[in-house]
Short mmCIF file of C-alpha atoms in Angstrom, two decimals:
data_model
loop_
_atom_site.label_atom_id
_atom_site.label_comp_id
_atom_site.label_asym_id
_atom_site.label_seq_id
_atom_site.Cartn_x
_atom_site.Cartn_y
_atom_site.Cartn_z
CA MET R 170 -43.18 -22.39 -2.36
CA LYS R 171 -41.91 -25.44 -4.25
CA LYS R 172 -41.68 -23.35 -7.43
CA VAL R 173 -39.58 -20.71 -5.67
CA PHE R 174 -37.24 -23.38 -4.31
CA VAL R 175 -36.84 -24.94 -7.77
CA LEU R 176 -36.11 -21.54 -9.32
CA ALA R 177 -33.57 -20.73 -6.60
CA THR R 178 -31.90 -24.11 -7.08
CA LEU R 179 -31.82 -23.61 -10.84
CA ALA R 180 -30.35 -20.11 -10.45
CA ALA R 181 -27.68 -21.43 -8.10
CA ALA R 182 -26.81 -24.20 -10.54
CA VAL R 183 -26.53 -21.75 -13.45
CA PHE R 184 -24.38 -19.39 -11.37
CA GLY R 185 -22.22 -22.35 -10.34
CA VAL R 186 -21.58 -23.17 -14.00
CA GLN R 187 -20.76 -19.52 -14.67
CA ALA R 188 -18.37 -19.47 -11.72
CA GLN R 189 -16.56 -22.54 -13.01
CA ASP R 190 -16.21 -20.79 -16.40
CA PHE R 191 -14.89 -17.57 -14.79
CA PRO R 192 -13.77 -15.19 -16.21
CA GLY R 193 -15.22 -16.49 -19.48
CA GLY R 194 -13.61 -13.83 -21.65
CA LYS R 195 -15.15 -10.95 -19.71
CA SER R 196 -13.09 -7.95 -18.65
CA ILE R 197 -11.96 -7.71 -15.01
CA SER R 198 -11.64 -4.30 -13.37
CA ILE R 199 -9.13 -3.57 -10.60
CA VAL R 200 -10.14 -0.49 -8.61
CA VAL R 201 -7.16 1.56 -7.38
CA PRO R 202 -8.30 3.97 -4.62
CA PHE R 203 -5.62 6.50 -5.55
CA ALA R 204 -4.83 8.77 -8.49
CA ALA R 205 -3.24 7.50 -11.69
CA GLY R 206 0.54 7.71 -11.81
CA GLY R 207 1.13 7.09 -8.12
CA PRO R 208 2.99 4.11 -6.62
CA THR R 209 -0.12 1.99 -5.97
CA ASP R 210 -1.31 2.68 -9.52
CA ARG R 211 2.05 1.45 -10.87
CA VAL R 212 1.82 -1.75 -8.85
CA ALA R 213 -1.76 -2.31 -10.06
CA ARG R 214 -0.86 -1.85 -13.73
CA ASP R 215 2.08 -4.23 -13.47
CA LEU R 216 -0.12 -6.77 -11.68
CA ALA R 217 -2.91 -6.40 -14.24
CA GLU R 218 -0.46 -7.33 -16.99
CA ALA R 219 0.82 -10.34 -15.03
CA LEU R 220 -2.74 -11.54 -14.29
CA ARG R 221 -3.93 -11.59 -17.90
CA LYS R 222 -2.31 -14.90 -18.86
CA PRO R 223 -3.35 -16.98 -15.80
CA LEU R 224 -6.88 -15.54 -16.15
CA GLY R 225 -7.19 -16.83 -19.70
CA GLY R 226 -5.72 -13.91 -21.59
CA GLY R 227 -8.66 -11.58 -21.04
CA THR R 228 -8.57 -7.86 -20.38
CA VAL R 229 -7.71 -6.56 -16.91
CA VAL R 230 -8.33 -2.82 -16.65
CA ILE R 231 -7.50 -0.26 -13.99
CA ASP R 232 -10.18 2.02 -12.50
CA ASN R 233 -8.75 4.90 -10.44
CA VAL R 234 -11.17 6.04 -7.72
CA PRO R 235 -9.18 8.27 -5.32
CA GLY R 236 -10.27 10.04 -2.15
CA ALA R 237 -10.82 9.91 1.63
CA GLY R 238 -7.84 7.79 2.60
CA SER R 239 -8.72 5.16 -0.05
CA SER R 240 -12.21 4.60 1.36
CA ILE R 241 -14.12 5.87 -1.70
CA GLY R 242 -12.57 3.30 -4.03
CA ALA R 243 -12.86 0.58 -1.41
CA ALA R 244 -16.55 1.37 -0.93
CA LYS R 245 -17.14 1.01 -4.67
CA VAL R 246 -15.77 -2.54 -4.56
CA ALA R 247 -17.66 -3.44 -1.37
CA ARG R 248 -20.90 -2.52 -3.20
CA ALA R 249 -19.93 -4.19 -6.49
CA PRO R 250 -21.61 -7.37 -7.81
CA LYS R 251 -20.30 -10.45 -6.05
CA ASP R 252 -19.02 -12.11 -9.21
CA GLY R 253 -15.25 -11.48 -9.21
CA TYR R 254 -15.23 -8.97 -12.07
CA VAL R 255 -14.56 -5.94 -9.84
CA LEU R 256 -11.56 -6.20 -7.51
CA LEU R 257 -9.70 -3.83 -5.21
CA LEU R 258 -5.96 -3.30 -4.96
CA ASN R 259 -5.21 -1.34 -1.81
CA HIS R 260 -2.13 -0.65 0.23
CA ILE R 261 -1.75 -0.20 3.98
CA GLY R 262 -4.87 1.99 3.76
CA MET R 263 -6.85 -1.22 4.16
CA ALA R 264 -5.61 -1.28 7.77
CA THR R 265 -5.87 2.46 8.46
CA ILE R 266 -9.36 3.15 7.04
CA PRO R 267 -11.17 1.95 10.22
CA THR R 268 -9.42 4.62 12.32
CA LEU R 269 -8.54 7.27 9.77
CA VAL R 270 -11.97 7.72 8.16
CA ARG R 271 -15.07 8.84 10.04
CA ASN R 272 -18.31 6.95 9.31
CA VAL R 273 -16.72 4.32 7.05
CA PRO R 274 -19.52 2.93 4.84
CA PHE R 275 -18.23 -0.64 5.05
CA ASN R 276 -16.46 -3.07 7.35
CA VAL R 277 -12.89 -3.83 6.26
CA GLU R 278 -12.90 -7.30 7.81
CA LYS R 279 -16.42 -8.37 6.85
CA ASP R 280 -17.24 -6.74 3.49
CA PHE R 281 -14.30 -8.11 1.49
CA GLU R 282 -12.89 -11.44 0.48
CA TYR R 283 -9.11 -11.38 0.98
CA LEU R 284 -7.33 -12.79 -2.08
CA GLY R 285 -3.71 -12.39 -0.95
CA MET R 286 -0.83 -10.02 -0.42
CA VAL R 287 1.05 -8.71 -3.46
CA ASN R 288 4.22 -6.97 -2.29
CA GLU R 289 5.91 -4.82 0.30
CA VAL R 290 7.50 -1.47 -0.48
CA PRO R 291 10.19 -0.15 1.89
CA MET R 292 10.31 3.50 2.90
CA THR R 293 13.21 5.94 2.85
CA LEU R 294 13.85 8.98 5.03
CA ILE R 295 14.98 11.82 2.77
CA ALA R 296 15.59 15.55 3.12
CA LYS R 297 16.01 18.73 1.11
CA PRO R 298 19.45 18.93 -0.53
CA SER R 299 20.46 21.99 1.51
CA LEU R 300 19.90 20.34 4.88
CA PRO R 301 23.30 20.43 6.67
CA ALA R 302 23.23 16.88 8.11
CA ASN R 303 25.25 14.40 6.05
CA ASN R 304 24.34 11.18 7.88
CA TYR R 305 21.63 9.94 10.23
CA GLN R 306 23.54 10.74 13.41
CA GLU R 307 23.97 14.34 12.25
CA LEU R 308 20.30 14.40 11.29
CA THR R 309 19.19 13.48 14.82
CA SER R 310 21.35 16.30 16.19
CA TRP R 311 19.84 18.71 13.68
CA ILE R 312 16.30 17.61 14.63
CA ALA R 313 17.08 18.11 18.34
CA ALA R 314 18.44 21.61 17.63
CA ASN R 315 15.45 22.64 15.51
CA LYS R 316 12.45 21.44 17.51
CA GLY R 317 9.29 23.25 16.50
CA LYS R 318 10.81 24.47 13.25
CA ILE R 319 10.82 21.30 11.12
CA ASN R 320 8.42 20.84 8.21
CA LEU R 321 7.61 17.21 7.42
CA GLY R 322 5.93 16.78 4.05
CA ASN R 323 3.45 14.10 3.02
CA ALA R 324 1.31 13.19 0.02
CA GLY R 325 -1.97 13.80 1.87
CA VAL R 326 -3.80 12.48 4.90
CA GLY R 327 -3.75 8.69 4.90
CA SER R 328 -0.95 8.45 2.34
CA ALA R 329 2.06 6.21 2.88
CA SER R 330 4.29 9.20 3.56
CA HIS R 331 1.80 10.58 6.09
CA LEU R 332 1.69 7.29 8.01
CA CYS R 333 5.47 6.89 7.98
CA GLY R 334 5.82 10.48 9.20
CA LEU R 335 3.42 9.87 12.08
CA LEU R 336 5.32 6.76 13.15
CA TYR R 337 8.66 8.55 12.85
CA GLN R 338 7.53 11.47 15.02
CA THR R 339 6.16 9.04 17.60
CA ALA R 340 9.41 7.09 17.68
CA MET R 341 11.52 10.28 17.87
CA LYS R 342 9.22 11.84 20.49
CA THR R 343 9.44 15.05 18.51
CA GLU R 344 6.63 17.12 17.02
CA MET R 345 7.09 18.32 13.46
CA THR R 346 4.80 20.48 11.36
CA PRO R 347 2.98 18.27 8.82
CA VAL R 348 2.71 19.73 5.32
CA PRO R 349 0.16 17.76 3.27
CA TYR R 350 0.17 17.83 -0.53
CA LYS R 351 -2.20 16.49 -3.16
CA GLY R 352 0.09 13.66 -4.11
CA THR R 353 3.72 12.61 -3.90
CA ALA R 354 5.00 14.51 -6.95
CA PRO R 355 4.37 18.03 -5.58
CA ALA R 356 5.74 17.01 -2.17
CA ILE R 357 9.02 15.83 -3.69
CA THR R 358 9.19 18.91 -5.93
CA ASP R 359 8.97 21.15 -2.87
CA LEU R 360 11.48 18.99 -0.99
CA ILE R 361 13.97 19.39 -3.83
CA GLY R 362 13.25 23.11 -3.86
CA GLY R 363 13.79 23.40 -0.10
CA GLN R 364 10.23 24.44 0.82
CA ILE R 365 9.96 21.46 3.22
CA ASP R 366 12.67 19.75 5.27
CA LEU R 367 11.91 16.04 5.46
CA LEU R 368 9.85 13.33 3.78
CA CYS R 369 9.46 9.64 4.56
CA ASP R 370 8.19 7.95 1.42
CA GLN R 371 8.19 4.76 -0.61
CA THR R 372 11.23 3.65 -2.57
CA THR R 373 8.96 3.61 -5.64
CA ASN R 374 8.93 7.41 -5.41
CA THR R 375 12.30 8.26 -3.88
CA THR R 376 14.80 5.99 -5.64
CA PRO R 377 15.06 8.09 -8.85
CA GLN R 378 15.59 11.26 -6.78
CA ILE R 379 18.24 9.56 -4.64
CA GLU R 380 20.01 8.21 -7.74
CA ALA R 381 20.04 11.68 -9.28
CA LYS R 382 21.32 13.15 -5.98
CA LYS R 383 18.44 15.64 -5.95
CA VAL R 384 17.70 14.86 -2.28
CA LYS R 385 19.66 13.71 0.75
CA ALA R 386 18.92 10.15 1.87
CA TYR R 387 19.53 9.00 5.45
CA ALA R 388 18.01 5.58 6.10
CA VAL R 389 15.56 2.86 5.09
CA THR R 390 12.73 1.53 7.24
CA THR R 391 13.33 -2.19 6.72
CA ASN R 392 14.88 -4.61 9.23
CA LYS R 393 17.88 -5.11 6.96
CA ARG R 394 19.60 -3.10 4.27
CA LEU R 395 18.24 -3.12 0.73
CA THR R 396 20.08 -4.52 -2.28
CA THR R 397 18.84 -1.94 -4.79
CA PRO R 398 22.03 -0.30 -6.17
CA ALA R 399 20.97 3.26 -5.34
CA LEU R 400 19.95 2.29 -1.78
CA LYS R 401 22.40 -0.46 -0.77
CA ASP R 402 24.63 1.90 1.22
CA LEU R 403 21.77 3.36 3.28
CA PRO R 404 21.62 2.10 6.88
CA THR R 405 18.37 0.98 8.47
CA LEU R 406 16.79 3.21 11.09
CA ASP R 407 17.08 0.30 13.51
CA GLU R 408 20.86 0.02 13.13
CA SER R 409 21.08 3.81 13.28
CA GLY R 410 19.70 3.78 16.81
CA LEU R 411 15.93 4.00 16.32
CA LYS R 412 15.37 0.47 17.57
CA ASN R 413 12.56 -1.70 16.15
CA PHE R 414 11.49 0.99 13.67
CA GLN R 415 10.12 -0.98 10.76
CA VAL R 416 7.44 0.07 8.32
CA SER R 417 6.65 -0.98 4.79
CA ILE R 418 3.77 -0.17 2.50
CA TRP R 419 2.22 -3.45 1.43
CA HIS R 420 -0.43 -4.08 -1.22
CA GLY R 421 -3.20 -6.66 -1.21
CA LEU R 422 -5.94 -7.82 -3.59
CA TYR R 423 -9.61 -8.07 -2.55
CA ALA R 424 -13.05 -9.01 -3.89
CA PRO R 425 -16.53 -8.17 -2.57
CA ALA R 426 -17.70 -10.39 0.30
CA GLY R 427 -19.94 -13.19 -0.92
CA THR R 428 -18.05 -13.82 -4.15
CA PRO R 429 -18.44 -17.56 -4.92
CA ALA R 430 -15.69 -19.85 -3.65
CA PRO R 431 -14.80 -21.24 -7.13
CA VAL R 432 -14.24 -17.69 -8.39
CA LEU R 433 -12.13 -16.80 -5.36
CA LYS R 434 -9.98 -19.88 -5.89
CA LYS R 435 -9.42 -18.99 -9.54
CA LEU R 436 -8.46 -15.45 -8.58
CA ASN R 437 -6.08 -16.59 -5.83
CA ASP R 438 -4.52 -19.20 -8.14
CA ALA R 439 -4.04 -16.52 -10.81
CA LEU R 440 -2.49 -14.16 -8.25
CA LYS R 441 0.03 -16.81 -7.18
CA VAL R 442 1.05 -17.34 -10.81
CA ALA R 443 1.31 -13.58 -11.39
CA LEU R 444 3.56 -13.13 -8.37
CA LYS R 445 6.02 -15.61 -9.91
CA ASP R 446 6.03 -13.89 -13.30
CA PRO R 447 9.67 -12.88 -14.06
CA ASP R 448 8.63 -9.62 -15.75
CA PHE R 449 6.43 -8.64 -12.79
CA ILE R 450 9.21 -9.44 -10.30
CA LYS R 451 11.74 -7.46 -12.34
CA LYS R 452 9.44 -4.42 -12.54
CA GLN R 453 8.77 -4.53 -8.81
CA GLU R 454 12.45 -4.90 -7.94
CA GLY R 455 13.15 -1.89 -10.15
CA LEU R 456 10.80 0.09 -7.92
CA GLY R 457 12.48 -1.18 -4.76
CA ALA R 458 9.48 -3.40 -3.93
CA VAL R 459 9.65 -6.98 -2.65
CA VAL R 460 7.11 -9.40 -4.15
CA THR R 461 5.35 -11.54 -1.54
CA THR R 462 6.45 -15.18 -1.45
CA ASP R 463 5.43 -16.20 2.08
CA SER R 464 2.16 -17.52 3.51
CA ARG R 465 0.47 -14.11 3.21
CA VAL R 466 -0.34 -14.95 -0.42
CA GLU R 467 -3.02 -17.17 1.12
CA PRO R 468 -6.33 -15.40 1.88
CA ALA R 469 -6.57 -16.41 5.55
CA GLU R 470 -2.96 -15.44 6.32
CA HIS R 471 -3.28 -12.09 4.57
CA LYS R 472 -6.44 -11.36 6.54
CA LYS R 473 -4.63 -12.15 9.81
CA PHE R 474 -1.80 -9.84 8.78
CA VAL R 475 -4.21 -6.96 8.03
CA ALA R 476 -5.81 -7.43 11.46
CA SER R 477 -2.37 -7.08 13.07
CA GLU R 478 -1.73 -3.92 11.05
CA ILE R 479 -5.05 -2.42 12.21
CA ALA R 480 -3.95 -3.04 15.80
CA LYS R 481 -0.58 -1.41 15.08
CA TRP R 482 -1.78 1.77 13.38
CA SER R 483 -4.99 2.51 15.27
CA PRO R 484 -3.38 3.96 18.44
CA ILE R 485 -0.88 6.00 16.38
CA ILE R 486 -3.61 7.60 14.27
CA LYS R 487 -5.85 8.21 17.30
CA ALA R 488 -3.01 9.88 19.18
CA ALA R 489 -2.33 12.15 16.20
CA GLY R 490 -6.03 13.08 15.95
CA VAL R 491 -6.06 13.08 12.13
CA TYR R 492 -8.91 12.13 9.82
CA ALA R 493 -9.30 11.73 6.07
CA ASP R 494 -12.74 13.27 5.59
#
């Protein structure tokens, strides 16, 4: 028994030394639970670049593991070694997984260490170019006159556009026909081509289309207008009459539960440095995203925020009766 205790103590001491040396030149992998090329993937790749220097200049690679409302990639990280070398970057899916996915193989609040929030991405309500409404007031009249005939596109069950669409329908008290796609790109292509009527999606996806005047843009989902040149003239949905309608797609960074405290501190410290990196901020602003600067960069505050988001989205998803199997 004494021998076992000594061995366990020795192992803990060795691991403690390794934790203090983290990352020790080893590569760190950030799992993105969505396909390459999408908005979350872009955020992850920009963040990986910004993290390299504060983590000692080592390699930070991206591992795309899409599927089931982001739960497949999240599950991979929950099962990963508890050493800080495999992390998860997830968006609002971290708060919707508990309701959206049946038989989730992990517990969002217990199986991860919360490292901090990265950014928030506003959403825009856009339409096919041939839609007759030229402003949001005209759009509401058009929606009222076309109940039961409106096609609302999304990038797949559990995607940002799907969630925004659900919230918009709930707020408008109007049912629309959801048209899911395998990603944002085909949804926007069909919107431009007039195969679907409306789409509520992230500025990271819609800004180039709005700039090029390939779609009609009606409003943003933030509590105040955006400063991005292509979006600065768009009203908020709140000021347009849809009171208290606010939704953004945030991103957070996570490690497997049980990762040693010294490693978690190094990762959180590196994240805080990365979020102040001028190149990272510039890239995010170019996508219409707002880098987090408030208390949610702290693990405990980010975890509280995610809990509030779970409470917000759970009844909406349950009422819609949708699942990402």
